[in-house]
Short mmCIF file of C-alpha atoms in Angstrom, two decimals:
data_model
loop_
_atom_site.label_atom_id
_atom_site.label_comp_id
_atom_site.label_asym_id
_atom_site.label_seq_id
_atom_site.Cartn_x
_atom_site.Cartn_y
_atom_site.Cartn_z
CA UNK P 1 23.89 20.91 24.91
CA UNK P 2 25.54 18.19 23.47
CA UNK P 3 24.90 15.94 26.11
CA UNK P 4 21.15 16.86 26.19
CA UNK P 5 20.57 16.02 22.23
CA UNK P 6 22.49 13.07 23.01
CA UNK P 7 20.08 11.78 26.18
CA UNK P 8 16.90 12.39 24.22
CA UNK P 9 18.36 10.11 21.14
CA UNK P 10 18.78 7.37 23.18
CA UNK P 11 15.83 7.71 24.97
CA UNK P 12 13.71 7.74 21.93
CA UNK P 13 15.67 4.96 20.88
CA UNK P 14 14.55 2.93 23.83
CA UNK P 15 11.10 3.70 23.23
CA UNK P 16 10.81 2.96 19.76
CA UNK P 17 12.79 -0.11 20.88
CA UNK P 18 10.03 -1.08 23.53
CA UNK P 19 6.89 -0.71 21.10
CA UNK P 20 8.31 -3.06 18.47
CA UNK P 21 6.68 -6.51 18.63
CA UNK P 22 7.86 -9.12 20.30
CA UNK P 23 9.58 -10.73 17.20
CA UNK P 24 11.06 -7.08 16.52
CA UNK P 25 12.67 -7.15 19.95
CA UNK P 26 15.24 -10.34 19.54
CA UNK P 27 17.53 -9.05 16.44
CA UNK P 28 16.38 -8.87 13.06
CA UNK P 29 13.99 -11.71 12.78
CA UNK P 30 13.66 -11.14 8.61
CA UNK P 31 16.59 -10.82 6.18
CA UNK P 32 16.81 -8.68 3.24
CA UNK P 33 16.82 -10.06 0.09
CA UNK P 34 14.61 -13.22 1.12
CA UNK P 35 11.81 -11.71 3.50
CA UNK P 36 11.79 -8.33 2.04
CA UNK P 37 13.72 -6.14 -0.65
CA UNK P 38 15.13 -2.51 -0.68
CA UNK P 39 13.87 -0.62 -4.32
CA UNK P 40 16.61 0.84 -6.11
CA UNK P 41 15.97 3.92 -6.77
CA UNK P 42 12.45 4.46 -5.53
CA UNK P 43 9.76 6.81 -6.95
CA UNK P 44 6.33 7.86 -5.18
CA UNK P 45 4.65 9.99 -2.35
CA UNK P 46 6.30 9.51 0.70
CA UNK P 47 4.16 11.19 3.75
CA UNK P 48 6.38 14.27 5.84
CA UNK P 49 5.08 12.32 8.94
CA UNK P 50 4.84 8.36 9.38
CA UNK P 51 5.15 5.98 7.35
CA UNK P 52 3.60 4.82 4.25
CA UNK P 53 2.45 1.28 3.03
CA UNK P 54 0.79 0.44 -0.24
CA UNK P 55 -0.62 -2.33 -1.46
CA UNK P 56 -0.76 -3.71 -5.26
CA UNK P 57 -3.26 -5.77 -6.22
CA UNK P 58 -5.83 -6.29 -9.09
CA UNK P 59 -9.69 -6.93 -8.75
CA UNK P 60 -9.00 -9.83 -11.26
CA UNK P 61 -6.32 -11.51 -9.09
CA UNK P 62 -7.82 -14.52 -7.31
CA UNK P 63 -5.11 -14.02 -4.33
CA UNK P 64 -6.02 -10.35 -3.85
CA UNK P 65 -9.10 -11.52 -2.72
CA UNK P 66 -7.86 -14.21 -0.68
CA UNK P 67 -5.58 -11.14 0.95
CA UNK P 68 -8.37 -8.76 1.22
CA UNK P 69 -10.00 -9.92 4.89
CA UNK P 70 -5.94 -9.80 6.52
CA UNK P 71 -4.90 -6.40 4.91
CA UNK P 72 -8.61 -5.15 6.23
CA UNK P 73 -7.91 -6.68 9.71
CA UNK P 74 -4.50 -4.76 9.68
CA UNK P 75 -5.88 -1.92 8.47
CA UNK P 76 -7.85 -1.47 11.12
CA UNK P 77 -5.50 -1.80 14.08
CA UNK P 78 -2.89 0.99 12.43
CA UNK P 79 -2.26 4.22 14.52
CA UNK P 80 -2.54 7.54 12.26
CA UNK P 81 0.87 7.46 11.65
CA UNK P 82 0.70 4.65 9.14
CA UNK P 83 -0.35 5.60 6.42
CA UNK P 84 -2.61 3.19 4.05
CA UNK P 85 -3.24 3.09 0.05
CA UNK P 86 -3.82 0.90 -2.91
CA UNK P 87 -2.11 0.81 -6.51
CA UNK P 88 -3.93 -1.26 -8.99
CA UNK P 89 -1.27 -3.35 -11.26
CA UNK P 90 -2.27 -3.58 -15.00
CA UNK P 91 0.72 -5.71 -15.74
CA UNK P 92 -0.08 -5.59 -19.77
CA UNK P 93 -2.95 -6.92 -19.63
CA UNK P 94 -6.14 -5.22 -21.27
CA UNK P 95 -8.86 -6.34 -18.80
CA UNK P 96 -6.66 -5.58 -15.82
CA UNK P 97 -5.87 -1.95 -17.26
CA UNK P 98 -9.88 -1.17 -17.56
CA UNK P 99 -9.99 -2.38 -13.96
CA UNK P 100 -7.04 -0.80 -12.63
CA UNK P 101 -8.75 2.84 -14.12
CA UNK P 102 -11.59 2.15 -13.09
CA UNK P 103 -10.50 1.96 -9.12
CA UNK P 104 -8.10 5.13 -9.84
CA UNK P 105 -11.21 6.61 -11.40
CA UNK P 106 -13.40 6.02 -7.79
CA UNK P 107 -10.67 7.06 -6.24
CA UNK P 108 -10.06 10.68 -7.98
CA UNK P 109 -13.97 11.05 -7.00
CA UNK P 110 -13.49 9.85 -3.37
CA UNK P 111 -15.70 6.31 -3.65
CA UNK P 112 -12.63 4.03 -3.47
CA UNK P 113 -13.05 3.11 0.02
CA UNK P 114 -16.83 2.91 -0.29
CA UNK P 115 -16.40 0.83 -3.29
CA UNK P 116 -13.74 -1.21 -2.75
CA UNK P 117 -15.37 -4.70 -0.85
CA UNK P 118 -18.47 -4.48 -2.95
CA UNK P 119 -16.17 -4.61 -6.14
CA UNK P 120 -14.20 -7.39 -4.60
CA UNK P 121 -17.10 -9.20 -3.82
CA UNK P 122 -18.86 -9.09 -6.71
CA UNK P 123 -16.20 -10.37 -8.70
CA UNK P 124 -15.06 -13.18 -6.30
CA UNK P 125 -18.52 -13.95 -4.66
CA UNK P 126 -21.28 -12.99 -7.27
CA UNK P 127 -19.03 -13.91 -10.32
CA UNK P 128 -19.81 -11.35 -12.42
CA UNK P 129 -17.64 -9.12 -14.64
CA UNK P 130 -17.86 -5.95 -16.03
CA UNK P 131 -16.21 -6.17 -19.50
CA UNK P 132 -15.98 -2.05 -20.04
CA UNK P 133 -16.16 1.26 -18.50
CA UNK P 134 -20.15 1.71 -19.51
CA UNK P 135 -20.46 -1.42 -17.03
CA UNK P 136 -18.29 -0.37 -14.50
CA UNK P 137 -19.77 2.93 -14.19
CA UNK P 138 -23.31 1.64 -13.60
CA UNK P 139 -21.58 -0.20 -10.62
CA UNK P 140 -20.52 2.89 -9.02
CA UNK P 141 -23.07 4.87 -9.65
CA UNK P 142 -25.05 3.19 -6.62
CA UNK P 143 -21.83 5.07 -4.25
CA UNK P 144 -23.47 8.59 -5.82
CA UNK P 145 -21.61 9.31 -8.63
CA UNK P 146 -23.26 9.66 -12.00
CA UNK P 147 -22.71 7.13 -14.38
CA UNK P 148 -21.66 9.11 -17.43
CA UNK P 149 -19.48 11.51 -14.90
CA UNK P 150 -17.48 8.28 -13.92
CA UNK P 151 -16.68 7.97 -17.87
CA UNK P 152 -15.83 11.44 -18.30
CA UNK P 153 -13.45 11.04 -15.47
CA UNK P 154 -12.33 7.67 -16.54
CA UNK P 155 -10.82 9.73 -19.75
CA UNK P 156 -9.76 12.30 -17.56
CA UNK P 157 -6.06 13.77 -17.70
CA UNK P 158 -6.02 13.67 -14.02
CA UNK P 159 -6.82 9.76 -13.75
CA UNK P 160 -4.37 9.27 -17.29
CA UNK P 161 -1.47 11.35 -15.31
CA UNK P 162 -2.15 8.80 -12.18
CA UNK P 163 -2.31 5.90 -14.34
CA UNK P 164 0.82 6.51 -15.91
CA UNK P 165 3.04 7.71 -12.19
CA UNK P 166 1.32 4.61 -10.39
CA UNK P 167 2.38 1.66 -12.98
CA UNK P 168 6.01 3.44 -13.48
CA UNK P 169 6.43 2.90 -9.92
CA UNK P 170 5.45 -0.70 -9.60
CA UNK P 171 7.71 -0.98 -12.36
CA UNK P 172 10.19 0.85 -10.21
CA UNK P 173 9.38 -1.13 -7.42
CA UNK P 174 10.29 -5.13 -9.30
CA UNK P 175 6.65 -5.74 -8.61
CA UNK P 176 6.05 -8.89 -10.88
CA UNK P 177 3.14 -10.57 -8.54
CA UNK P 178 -0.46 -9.77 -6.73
CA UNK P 179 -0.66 -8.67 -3.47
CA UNK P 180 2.52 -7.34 -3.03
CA UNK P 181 2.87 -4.62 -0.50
CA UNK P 182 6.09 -1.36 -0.80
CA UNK P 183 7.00 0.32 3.00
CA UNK P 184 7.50 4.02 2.16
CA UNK P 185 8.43 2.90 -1.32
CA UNK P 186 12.10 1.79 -0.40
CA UNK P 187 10.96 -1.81 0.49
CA UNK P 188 8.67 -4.47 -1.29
CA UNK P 189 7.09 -7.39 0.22
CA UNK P 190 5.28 -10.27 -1.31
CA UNK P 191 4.23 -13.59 -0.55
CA UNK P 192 5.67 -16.70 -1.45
CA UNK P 193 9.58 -17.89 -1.27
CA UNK P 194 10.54 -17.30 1.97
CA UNK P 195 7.34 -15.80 3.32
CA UNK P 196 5.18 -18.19 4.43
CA UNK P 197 1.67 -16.94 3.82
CA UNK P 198 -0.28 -13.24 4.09
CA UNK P 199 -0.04 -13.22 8.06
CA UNK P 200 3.96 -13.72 7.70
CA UNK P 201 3.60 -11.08 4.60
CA UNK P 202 2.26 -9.06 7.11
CA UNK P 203 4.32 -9.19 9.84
CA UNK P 204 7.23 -8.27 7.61
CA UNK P 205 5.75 -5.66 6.56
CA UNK P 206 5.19 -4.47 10.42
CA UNK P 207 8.70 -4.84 11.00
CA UNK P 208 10.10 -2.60 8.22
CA UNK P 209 6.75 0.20 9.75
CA UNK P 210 8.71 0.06 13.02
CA UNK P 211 12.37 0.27 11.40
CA UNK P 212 11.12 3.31 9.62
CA UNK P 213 9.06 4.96 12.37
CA UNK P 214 12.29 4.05 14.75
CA UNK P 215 14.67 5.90 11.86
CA UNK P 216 12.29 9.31 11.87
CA UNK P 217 12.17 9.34 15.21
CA UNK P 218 15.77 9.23 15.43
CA UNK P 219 16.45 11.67 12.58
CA UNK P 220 13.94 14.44 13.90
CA UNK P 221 16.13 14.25 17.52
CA UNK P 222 19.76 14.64 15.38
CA UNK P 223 18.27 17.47 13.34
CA UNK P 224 17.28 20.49 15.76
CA UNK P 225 14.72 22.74 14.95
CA UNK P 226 16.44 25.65 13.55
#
């Protein structure tokens, strides 16, 4: 019996092994501590399955927008088991705050996705700012949601309650810059320093998907099904 368990470990050892990227393949290509670092203590959601990977970011942060073509690129090529969300950062700032409810507000009524590029772009590529929730309502209202039900939910316990959980944990995370990206919560990545640029930022951040995926894997062989 033994024996058996200990067969199937290494064989889904090997596999993981053989589906990391190249890079992945030939040691540990990034270092802890200057290409990525482990959270103390993390807080949030953590999916029973997979992995997941969040990105923080503002709609008011110039290199969030610069980011947003790359993550939406990477997006797109994940399997299931990678998960994929977005925590907007208010980082004490007022304008940032109304922003940063306003996307948790679309996303408590399901238009986050729908609205996401169209806010992006109309900040970065139109110019234009909405300078209060009255404003930012009339935005969404053209992804079906009524204007004043977007304020009611803006004031919402539900989107206060989220508010609050979401910036604790970038707080937990040591998240002091835009985009910055957390693997399952335990790791952060960001550009700059030692990470040369969003692809780089990237790739990190596929290397700690496939440490993780390679760890459950591992851990749901060890533990038998009782």
């Amino acid at each position: 019996m033994e024996r058996a368990m200990i067969k199937t470990l290494l064989t889904v050892i090997s596999l993981a092994a053989a589906s990391f990227p190249a890079w992945a393949q030939s040691g540990a290509p990034f270092e802890e501590g200057k290409h990525y670092f482990t959270i103390e203590q993390p807080e949030g959601y953590r999916p029973i399955d997979g992995v997941k990977v969040t990105e923080v970011f503002s709609y008011l942060c110039s290199h969030c927008a610069s980011f947003e073509p790359y993550i939406e690129n990477w997006h797109a090529k994940q399997p299931e088991s990678v998960q994929f969300d977005r925590i907007p950062v208010e980082f004490g700032r007022a304008i940032w705050s109304l922003y940063a409810r306003a996307y948790v507000t679309a996303s408590v009524l399901g238009i986050e996705n729908a609205s996401h590029k169209a806010m992006m772009d109309i900040i970065w590529k139109d110019k234009r700012q909405m300078r209060n929730m009255d404003e930012l309502a009339e935005f969404y209202s053209q992804f079906g949601v009524d204007a004043e039900k977007f304020v009611a939910t803006s004031k919402s316990f539900a989107v206060d309650m989220r508010m609050k959980r979401e910036q604790q944990q970038v707080r937990q995370a040591g998240v002091s810059g835009t985009p910055s990206m957390l693997v399952n919560g335990k790791y952060r990545v960001s550009a700059g320093g030692a990470v040369s640029g969003f692809d780089q930022m990237l790739a990190v951040v596929d290397y700690l998907v496939a440490q993780e995926m390679a760890t459950e894997s591992v851990a749901q062989v060890a533990t038998p099904a009782q």
